[in-house]
């Protein structure tokens, strides 16, 4: 108890001095003191994309190392299912809820339901808007967008000049808007001067590969190969875009961005059909996320290094850094970090 008070005091002092913020603890804090196995509820939007399977595995591993049990639910991109997943987890009396929302606005309801049951909520990777969220763990998502756009600007056949197609993510995902915001910050001056022209742009519903492919198919129908680059917001949408390029014989001839450093994307980078991806160290995110979840579940004070406004409150946030990956630094980044094995990345690549 004394230790807890001390930590609170230390963090209060820190918050005055450095702007550090404190997240609210869970109801487990008020328990009788008898030992119980902590239970974390993890509600995922989907497990259909490779990155979320990695997040789940790393999160569960760290939570179990800390002696907690994790109940995992995945909603297959359906808001109604995700709300009922959250209900199930609340009924199971989890000590803390960790949510990757499919729809960051609709999930405010889930936060209200959890709070009514005294359960704190962490938004994992994607923020939940307009609600009194307890904690947010993610990456600097605006910076992700800036890095994608900067890559395009620097690597166009004539740097800073060219014609581009833009594929945004899912409109229901706040991150998709943050990636676009970062991209816009970099591109706007070039677009204003008329140096860069966005010839086609659209949102890929639910981040789906096939929707991204349709966007590029439509752009090609209109402009044939009269463009230089595709600013795709993640590796899934990049995959759809590249499929459309392959069908027309343009693959490897246009710049294509991505994000997530998924194995298939790293293989495409090795083969030369995708130009870059953004590596977001999921181990750091999942490990920290699990540690913070356990701390909140125990009612321990959690110190975050910044806040992110979600439309209602300034949410204590822990945001991690990201890295641009190209064929030049793939060895020193994803491979050196053990995210993928060298032989897997270069499987089928002609140059290795
Ligand atoms: C994540 C990306 C992911 C996308 C689609 C975003 O919220 O930040 O890493 O590619 O969702 O799942």
Short mmCIF file of C-alpha atoms and ligand atoms in Angstrom, two decimals:
data_model
loop_
_atom_site.label_atom_id
_atom_site.label_comp_id
_atom_site.label_asym_id
_atom_site.label_seq_id
_atom_site.Cartn_x
_atom_site.Cartn_y
_atom_site.Cartn_z
CA UNK A 1 0.00 0.00 0.00
CA UNK A 2 2.80 2.38 1.03
CA UNK A 3 4.58 1.61 -2.24
CA UNK A 4 1.46 2.41 -4.23
CA UNK A 5 1.04 5.75 -2.54
CA UNK A 6 4.70 6.49 -3.14
CA UNK A 7 4.35 5.67 -6.81
CA UNK A 8 1.32 7.91 -7.06
CA UNK A 9 3.21 10.74 -5.39
CA UNK A 10 6.24 10.26 -7.59
CA UNK A 11 4.09 10.26 -10.68
CA UNK A 12 2.12 13.30 -9.53
CA UNK A 13 5.36 15.21 -9.04
CA UNK A 14 6.60 13.98 -12.41
CA UNK A 15 3.39 15.04 -14.08
CA UNK A 16 3.85 18.58 -12.79
CA UNK A 17 7.49 18.69 -13.85
CA UNK A 18 7.42 16.83 -17.16
CA UNK A 19 3.80 16.52 -18.22
CA UNK A 20 3.65 12.81 -17.48
CA UNK A 21 0.13 11.57 -16.87
CA UNK A 22 -1.50 8.99 -14.74
CA UNK A 23 -4.08 6.43 -15.80
CA UNK A 24 -6.87 5.26 -13.53
CA UNK A 25 -6.62 1.76 -12.04
CA UNK A 26 -9.21 -1.00 -12.07
CA UNK A 27 -11.58 -2.38 -9.47
CA UNK A 28 -9.13 -5.19 -8.67
CA UNK A 29 -7.29 -2.53 -6.69
CA UNK A 30 -10.01 -2.55 -4.08
CA UNK A 31 -10.06 -6.34 -3.72
CA UNK A 32 -9.43 -7.91 -0.38
CA UNK A 33 -5.77 -8.62 -0.97
CA UNK A 34 -6.17 -12.36 -1.47
CA UNK A 35 -4.28 -13.67 -4.47
CA UNK A 36 -6.36 -14.18 -7.61
CA UNK A 37 -5.41 -14.85 -11.22
CA UNK A 38 -5.83 -11.62 -13.14
CA UNK A 39 -7.88 -11.91 -16.29
CA UNK A 40 -7.45 -9.64 -19.29
CA UNK A 41 -10.13 -9.43 -21.98
CA UNK A 42 -8.66 -8.83 -25.44
CA UNK A 43 -11.24 -7.80 -28.04
CA UNK A 44 -9.85 -7.68 -31.59
CA UNK A 45 -11.44 -6.21 -34.70
CA UNK A 46 -10.10 -9.04 -36.83
CA UNK A 47 -7.57 -11.84 -36.99
CA UNK A 48 -7.73 -12.05 -40.77
CA UNK A 49 -4.69 -9.82 -41.26
CA UNK A 50 -1.28 -11.18 -40.32
CA UNK A 51 -0.34 -8.31 -38.03
CA UNK A 52 -3.16 -8.90 -35.56
CA UNK A 53 -2.23 -12.56 -35.15
CA UNK A 54 1.27 -11.41 -34.22
CA UNK A 55 -0.12 -8.80 -31.81
CA UNK A 56 -2.31 -11.42 -30.14
CA UNK A 57 0.49 -13.96 -29.77
CA UNK A 58 2.98 -11.47 -28.34
CA UNK A 59 0.38 -9.92 -26.03
CA UNK A 60 -0.80 -13.27 -24.64
CA UNK A 61 2.79 -14.45 -24.16
CA UNK A 62 3.78 -11.41 -22.09
CA UNK A 63 0.55 -11.40 -20.07
CA UNK A 64 1.01 -15.09 -19.22
CA UNK A 65 4.62 -14.48 -18.20
CA UNK A 66 3.21 -11.94 -15.75
CA UNK A 67 0.81 -14.54 -14.39
CA UNK A 68 -2.35 -13.20 -16.07
CA UNK A 69 -4.88 -15.09 -18.16
CA UNK A 70 -6.09 -13.60 -21.47
CA UNK A 71 -9.53 -14.21 -22.95
CA UNK A 72 -9.38 -13.36 -26.68
CA UNK A 73 -12.32 -12.47 -28.92
CA UNK A 74 -12.20 -11.49 -32.59
CA UNK A 75 -15.13 -9.75 -34.30
CA UNK A 76 -14.36 -10.30 -38.02
CA UNK A 77 -14.81 -6.62 -38.74
CA UNK A 78 -18.37 -6.50 -37.40
CA UNK A 79 -19.37 -3.83 -34.87
CA UNK A 80 -22.36 -5.74 -33.48
CA UNK A 81 -20.19 -8.82 -32.92
CA UNK A 82 -17.50 -6.71 -31.26
CA UNK A 83 -20.01 -5.17 -28.84
CA UNK A 84 -21.29 -8.64 -27.95
CA UNK A 85 -17.65 -9.82 -27.53
CA UNK A 86 -17.12 -7.00 -25.05
CA UNK A 87 -20.36 -7.95 -23.25
CA UNK A 88 -19.11 -11.56 -22.97
CA UNK A 89 -15.79 -10.43 -21.55
CA UNK A 90 -17.54 -8.22 -19.00
CA UNK A 91 -19.79 -11.14 -18.01
CA UNK A 92 -16.62 -13.20 -17.56
CA UNK A 93 -15.52 -10.57 -15.01
CA UNK A 94 -12.25 -9.63 -16.67
CA UNK A 95 -10.13 -7.22 -14.60
CA UNK A 96 -9.22 -5.04 -17.57
CA UNK A 97 -10.35 -4.79 -21.19
CA UNK A 98 -7.96 -4.24 -24.08
CA UNK A 99 -9.74 -3.32 -27.31
CA UNK A 100 -8.66 -2.95 -30.94
CA UNK A 101 -11.86 -1.32 -32.20
CA UNK A 102 -13.25 -2.01 -35.66
CA UNK A 103 -15.05 1.32 -35.44
CA UNK A 104 -13.32 3.74 -33.11
CA UNK A 105 -16.46 5.82 -32.60
CA UNK A 106 -19.01 3.01 -32.22
CA UNK A 107 -16.81 1.33 -29.58
CA UNK A 108 -17.39 4.20 -27.12
CA UNK A 109 -20.42 2.12 -26.10
CA UNK A 110 -18.12 -0.76 -25.12
CA UNK A 111 -16.08 1.58 -22.91
CA UNK A 112 -19.23 2.84 -21.18
CA UNK A 113 -20.41 -0.75 -20.56
CA UNK A 114 -17.03 -1.74 -19.12
CA UNK A 115 -16.90 1.31 -16.87
CA UNK A 116 -20.41 0.58 -15.59
CA UNK A 117 -18.96 -2.77 -14.44
CA UNK A 118 -15.88 -1.06 -12.92
CA UNK A 119 -13.50 -2.38 -15.59
CA UNK A 120 -10.80 -0.08 -17.00
CA UNK A 121 -10.27 -0.02 -20.78
CA UNK A 122 -7.11 0.26 -22.87
CA UNK A 123 -7.41 1.11 -26.58
CA UNK A 124 -4.77 -0.95 -28.36
CA UNK A 125 -3.26 0.53 -31.55
CA UNK A 126 -6.50 2.32 -32.52
CA UNK A 127 -7.99 4.97 -30.24
CA UNK A 128 -11.63 4.89 -29.13
CA UNK A 129 -13.21 8.29 -29.59
CA UNK A 130 -15.53 10.50 -27.54
CA UNK A 131 -15.41 8.53 -24.32
CA UNK A 132 -13.52 8.46 -21.03
CA UNK A 133 -10.95 5.95 -22.17
CA UNK A 134 -8.35 5.01 -19.52
CA UNK A 135 -5.25 4.44 -21.64
CA UNK A 136 -4.11 4.33 -25.27
CA UNK A 137 -1.11 2.35 -26.54
CA UNK A 138 -0.04 2.73 -30.15
CA UNK A 139 2.56 4.18 -32.50
CA UNK A 140 2.98 7.71 -33.77
CA UNK A 141 0.47 7.21 -36.56
CA UNK A 142 0.71 10.69 -38.07
CA UNK A 143 4.46 10.09 -38.39
CA UNK A 144 3.73 6.81 -40.22
CA UNK A 145 1.79 8.80 -42.85
CA UNK A 146 4.52 11.42 -43.10
CA UNK A 147 7.16 8.75 -43.68
CA UNK A 148 5.12 7.02 -46.40
CA UNK A 149 4.58 10.30 -48.28
CA UNK A 150 8.18 11.44 -47.79
CA UNK A 151 9.36 8.20 -49.36
CA UNK A 152 7.24 8.89 -52.44
CA UNK A 153 8.41 12.51 -52.70
CA UNK A 154 12.09 11.51 -52.46
CA UNK A 155 11.93 8.51 -54.78
CA UNK A 156 9.77 9.72 -57.69
CA UNK A 157 11.65 9.43 -61.02
CA UNK A 158 11.95 13.22 -60.77
CA UNK A 159 12.08 13.77 -56.99
CA UNK A 160 9.26 16.01 -55.77
CA UNK A 161 7.34 15.80 -59.06
CA UNK A 162 4.91 13.24 -60.41
CA UNK A 163 1.46 11.73 -60.67
CA UNK A 164 0.22 9.55 -57.83
CA UNK A 165 -2.67 7.32 -56.79
CA UNK A 166 -3.67 7.39 -53.12
CA UNK A 167 -5.31 4.50 -51.25
CA UNK A 168 -6.52 5.32 -47.76
CA UNK A 169 -7.59 2.75 -45.17
CA UNK A 170 -10.94 2.07 -43.55
CA UNK A 171 -13.04 5.15 -42.79
CA UNK A 172 -14.14 3.57 -39.50
CA UNK A 173 -10.53 3.39 -38.26
CA UNK A 174 -9.21 6.57 -36.69
CA UNK A 175 -5.67 5.48 -37.62
CA UNK A 176 -6.56 5.61 -41.32
CA UNK A 177 -7.35 9.31 -40.83
CA UNK A 178 -4.10 9.87 -38.94
CA UNK A 179 -2.06 8.21 -41.72
CA UNK A 180 -3.80 10.46 -44.25
CA UNK A 181 -3.18 13.51 -42.07
CA UNK A 182 0.55 12.76 -41.98
CA UNK A 183 0.64 12.11 -45.74
CA UNK A 184 -1.22 15.39 -46.37
CA UNK A 185 1.29 17.33 -44.25
CA UNK A 186 4.11 16.24 -46.55
CA UNK A 187 2.27 16.33 -49.88
CA UNK A 188 0.31 19.57 -49.60
CA UNK A 189 3.09 22.01 -50.58
CA UNK A 190 3.95 19.87 -53.63
CA UNK A 191 0.29 19.57 -54.63
CA UNK A 192 -0.25 23.34 -54.19
CA UNK A 193 2.71 24.10 -56.48
CA UNK A 194 1.32 21.64 -59.01
CA UNK A 195 4.45 19.49 -58.77
CA UNK A 196 2.58 16.45 -57.50
CA UNK A 197 -0.81 15.56 -58.89
CA UNK A 198 -3.13 13.10 -57.17
CA UNK A 199 -4.79 11.53 -60.21
CA UNK A 200 -6.99 9.09 -58.26
CA UNK A 201 -7.81 8.56 -54.58
CA UNK A 202 -10.23 6.50 -52.50
CA UNK A 203 -10.79 4.77 -49.15
CA UNK A 204 -10.40 0.97 -49.12
CA UNK A 205 -13.41 -0.18 -47.12
CA UNK A 206 -12.39 -2.29 -44.11
CA UNK A 207 -8.76 -2.10 -45.28
CA UNK A 208 -9.53 -4.95 -47.66
CA UNK A 209 -7.00 -6.00 -50.27
CA UNK A 210 -9.69 -6.60 -52.90
CA UNK A 211 -11.05 -3.08 -52.39
CA UNK A 212 -7.57 -1.61 -52.88
CA UNK A 213 -7.21 -3.65 -56.06
CA UNK A 214 -10.50 -2.26 -57.37
CA UNK A 215 -9.26 1.29 -56.74
CA UNK A 216 -6.11 0.69 -58.78
CA UNK A 217 -8.02 -1.15 -61.51
CA UNK A 218 -10.30 1.90 -61.84
CA UNK A 219 -7.30 4.26 -61.93
CA UNK A 220 -5.59 2.18 -64.63
CA UNK A 221 -8.77 2.06 -66.71
CA UNK A 222 -8.77 5.86 -66.65
CA UNK A 223 -5.07 6.68 -66.93
CA UNK A 224 -3.36 3.46 -68.17
CA UNK A 225 0.24 3.59 -66.95
CA UNK A 226 0.37 7.38 -66.86
CA UNK A 227 1.29 7.62 -63.17
CA UNK A 228 4.42 7.15 -61.07
CA UNK A 229 3.45 5.92 -57.65
CA UNK A 230 0.79 4.40 -55.43
CA UNK A 231 0.64 5.74 -51.90
CA UNK A 232 -1.00 2.72 -50.24
CA UNK A 233 -1.64 3.12 -46.51
CA UNK A 234 -0.71 -0.41 -45.42
CA UNK A 235 0.70 -3.70 -46.68
CA UNK A 236 -2.74 -5.26 -47.26
CA UNK A 237 -3.82 -2.43 -49.55
CA UNK A 238 -0.34 -2.44 -51.17
CA UNK A 239 -0.89 -6.15 -51.91
CA UNK A 240 -4.17 -5.38 -53.71
CA UNK A 241 -2.55 -2.52 -55.62
CA UNK A 242 0.37 -4.71 -56.70
CA UNK A 243 -2.00 -7.44 -57.86
CA UNK A 244 -3.64 -4.90 -60.19
CA UNK A 245 -0.18 -3.79 -61.41
CA UNK A 246 0.87 -7.40 -62.05
CA UNK A 247 -2.20 -8.00 -64.22
CA UNK A 248 -1.24 -5.01 -66.41
CA UNK A 249 2.49 -5.77 -66.51
CA UNK A 250 3.36 -2.64 -64.49
CA UNK A 251 4.60 -4.33 -61.31
CA UNK A 252 8.09 -3.19 -60.29
CA UNK A 253 7.72 -0.09 -62.49
CA UNK A 254 5.74 2.04 -60.03
CA UNK A 255 6.57 3.06 -56.48
CA UNK A 256 4.27 1.38 -53.95
CA UNK A 257 4.27 2.16 -50.22
CA UNK A 258 2.95 0.07 -47.34
CA UNK A 259 2.97 -0.37 -43.58
CA UNK A 260 3.25 -3.25 -41.06
CA UNK A 261 6.31 -5.06 -42.47
CA UNK A 262 4.15 -8.14 -43.02
CA UNK A 263 6.18 -11.10 -44.29
CA UNK A 264 4.51 -11.05 -47.73
CA UNK A 265 5.27 -7.31 -48.01
CA UNK A 266 8.92 -7.85 -47.05
CA UNK A 267 9.10 -10.58 -49.70
CA UNK A 268 7.65 -8.16 -52.27
CA UNK A 269 10.28 -5.60 -51.25
CA UNK A 270 12.99 -8.24 -51.76
CA UNK A 271 11.48 -9.09 -55.16
CA UNK A 272 11.12 -5.43 -56.17
CA UNK A 273 7.34 -5.13 -56.56
CA UNK A 274 6.80 -3.11 -53.35
CA UNK A 275 9.09 -0.16 -52.62
CA UNK A 276 8.83 0.28 -48.86
CA UNK A 277 6.92 -0.55 -45.72
CA UNK A 278 6.84 0.91 -42.23
CA UNK A 279 8.09 -1.41 -39.51
CA UNK A 280 6.13 -0.94 -36.31
CA UNK A 281 7.83 -3.07 -33.63
CA UNK A 282 4.80 -5.09 -32.52
CA UNK A 283 6.81 -6.79 -29.80
CA UNK A 284 7.31 -3.47 -28.05
CA UNK A 285 3.65 -2.53 -28.43
CA UNK A 286 2.25 -5.89 -27.34
CA UNK A 287 4.70 -6.32 -24.46
CA UNK A 288 4.09 -2.81 -23.13
CA UNK A 289 0.35 -3.21 -23.72
CA UNK A 290 0.28 -6.44 -21.67
CA UNK A 291 2.40 -4.92 -18.88
CA UNK A 292 0.17 -1.85 -18.66
CA UNK A 293 -2.96 -4.02 -18.73
CA UNK A 294 -1.67 -6.06 -15.80
CA UNK A 295 -0.74 -2.89 -13.91
CA UNK A 296 -4.17 -1.33 -14.48
CA UNK A 297 -5.90 -4.57 -13.53
CA UNK A 298 -3.98 -4.57 -10.26
CA UNK A 299 -5.04 -0.97 -9.71
CA UNK A 300 -1.44 0.18 -9.90
CA UNK A 301 -0.82 3.69 -11.14
CA UNK A 302 0.39 3.80 -14.71
CA UNK A 303 2.55 6.65 -15.90
CA UNK A 304 2.23 7.59 -19.57
CA UNK A 305 4.54 10.00 -21.35
CA UNK A 306 1.88 11.95 -23.23
CA UNK A 307 -1.82 12.41 -23.86
CA UNK A 308 -3.95 12.14 -26.98
CA UNK A 309 -7.28 13.93 -27.12
CA UNK A 310 -10.04 11.57 -28.24
CA UNK A 311 -12.69 14.25 -28.69
CA UNK A 312 -13.82 14.04 -25.07
CA UNK A 313 -10.77 13.70 -22.80
CA UNK A 314 -6.98 13.80 -22.93
CA UNK A 315 -6.21 10.09 -22.81
CA UNK A 316 -2.90 9.03 -21.20
CA UNK A 317 -0.95 7.50 -24.10
CA UNK A 318 2.17 5.45 -24.73
CA UNK A 319 3.20 5.86 -28.37
CA UNK A 320 6.10 3.94 -29.91
CA UNK A 321 8.40 4.88 -32.74
CA UNK A 322 8.47 3.40 -36.26
CA UNK A 323 11.06 2.76 -39.01
CA UNK A 324 11.00 3.00 -42.82
CA UNK A 325 12.02 -0.29 -44.45
CA UNK A 326 13.33 -0.58 -48.02
CA UNK A 327 15.44 -3.16 -49.86
CA UNK A 328 18.49 -1.22 -48.61
CA UNK A 329 17.88 -1.61 -44.87
CA UNK A 330 15.68 -4.69 -44.62
CA UNK A 331 18.59 -6.68 -43.12
CA UNK A 332 19.32 -4.05 -40.46
CA UNK A 333 15.67 -3.59 -39.46
CA UNK A 334 13.08 -6.39 -39.58
CA UNK A 335 15.64 -9.17 -39.96
CA UNK A 336 18.10 -7.86 -37.34
CA UNK A 337 15.18 -7.36 -34.96
CA UNK A 338 14.10 -11.00 -35.39
CA UNK A 339 10.69 -9.91 -36.73
CA UNK A 340 11.22 -12.12 -39.80
CA UNK A 341 13.84 -14.70 -40.71
CA UNK A 342 16.25 -13.82 -43.49
CA UNK A 343 15.49 -17.05 -45.43
CA UNK A 344 11.76 -16.32 -45.27
CA UNK A 345 12.12 -12.75 -46.55
CA UNK A 346 14.35 -13.73 -49.46
CA UNK A 347 12.50 -16.94 -50.35
CA UNK A 348 11.84 -16.70 -54.08
CA UNK A 349 13.70 -13.40 -54.53
CA UNK A 350 15.90 -13.50 -57.63
CA UNK A 351 18.69 -11.38 -56.16
CA UNK A 352 19.50 -13.52 -53.10
C1 LIG B 1 -3.22 -0.38 -38.09
C2 LIG B 1 -2.41 -0.90 -39.24
C3 LIG B 1 -3.20 -1.97 -39.99
C4 LIG B 1 -4.59 -1.50 -40.33
C5 LIG B 1 -5.44 -2.59 -40.93
C6 LIG B 1 -4.56 0.09 -38.59
O1 LIG B 1 -5.33 0.57 -37.54
O2 LIG B 1 -2.54 0.65 -37.42
O3 LIG B 1 -1.20 -1.42 -38.75
O4 LIG B 1 -2.53 -2.31 -41.18
O5 LIG B 1 -5.22 -1.02 -39.17
O6 LIG B 1 -5.62 -3.62 -40.04
#
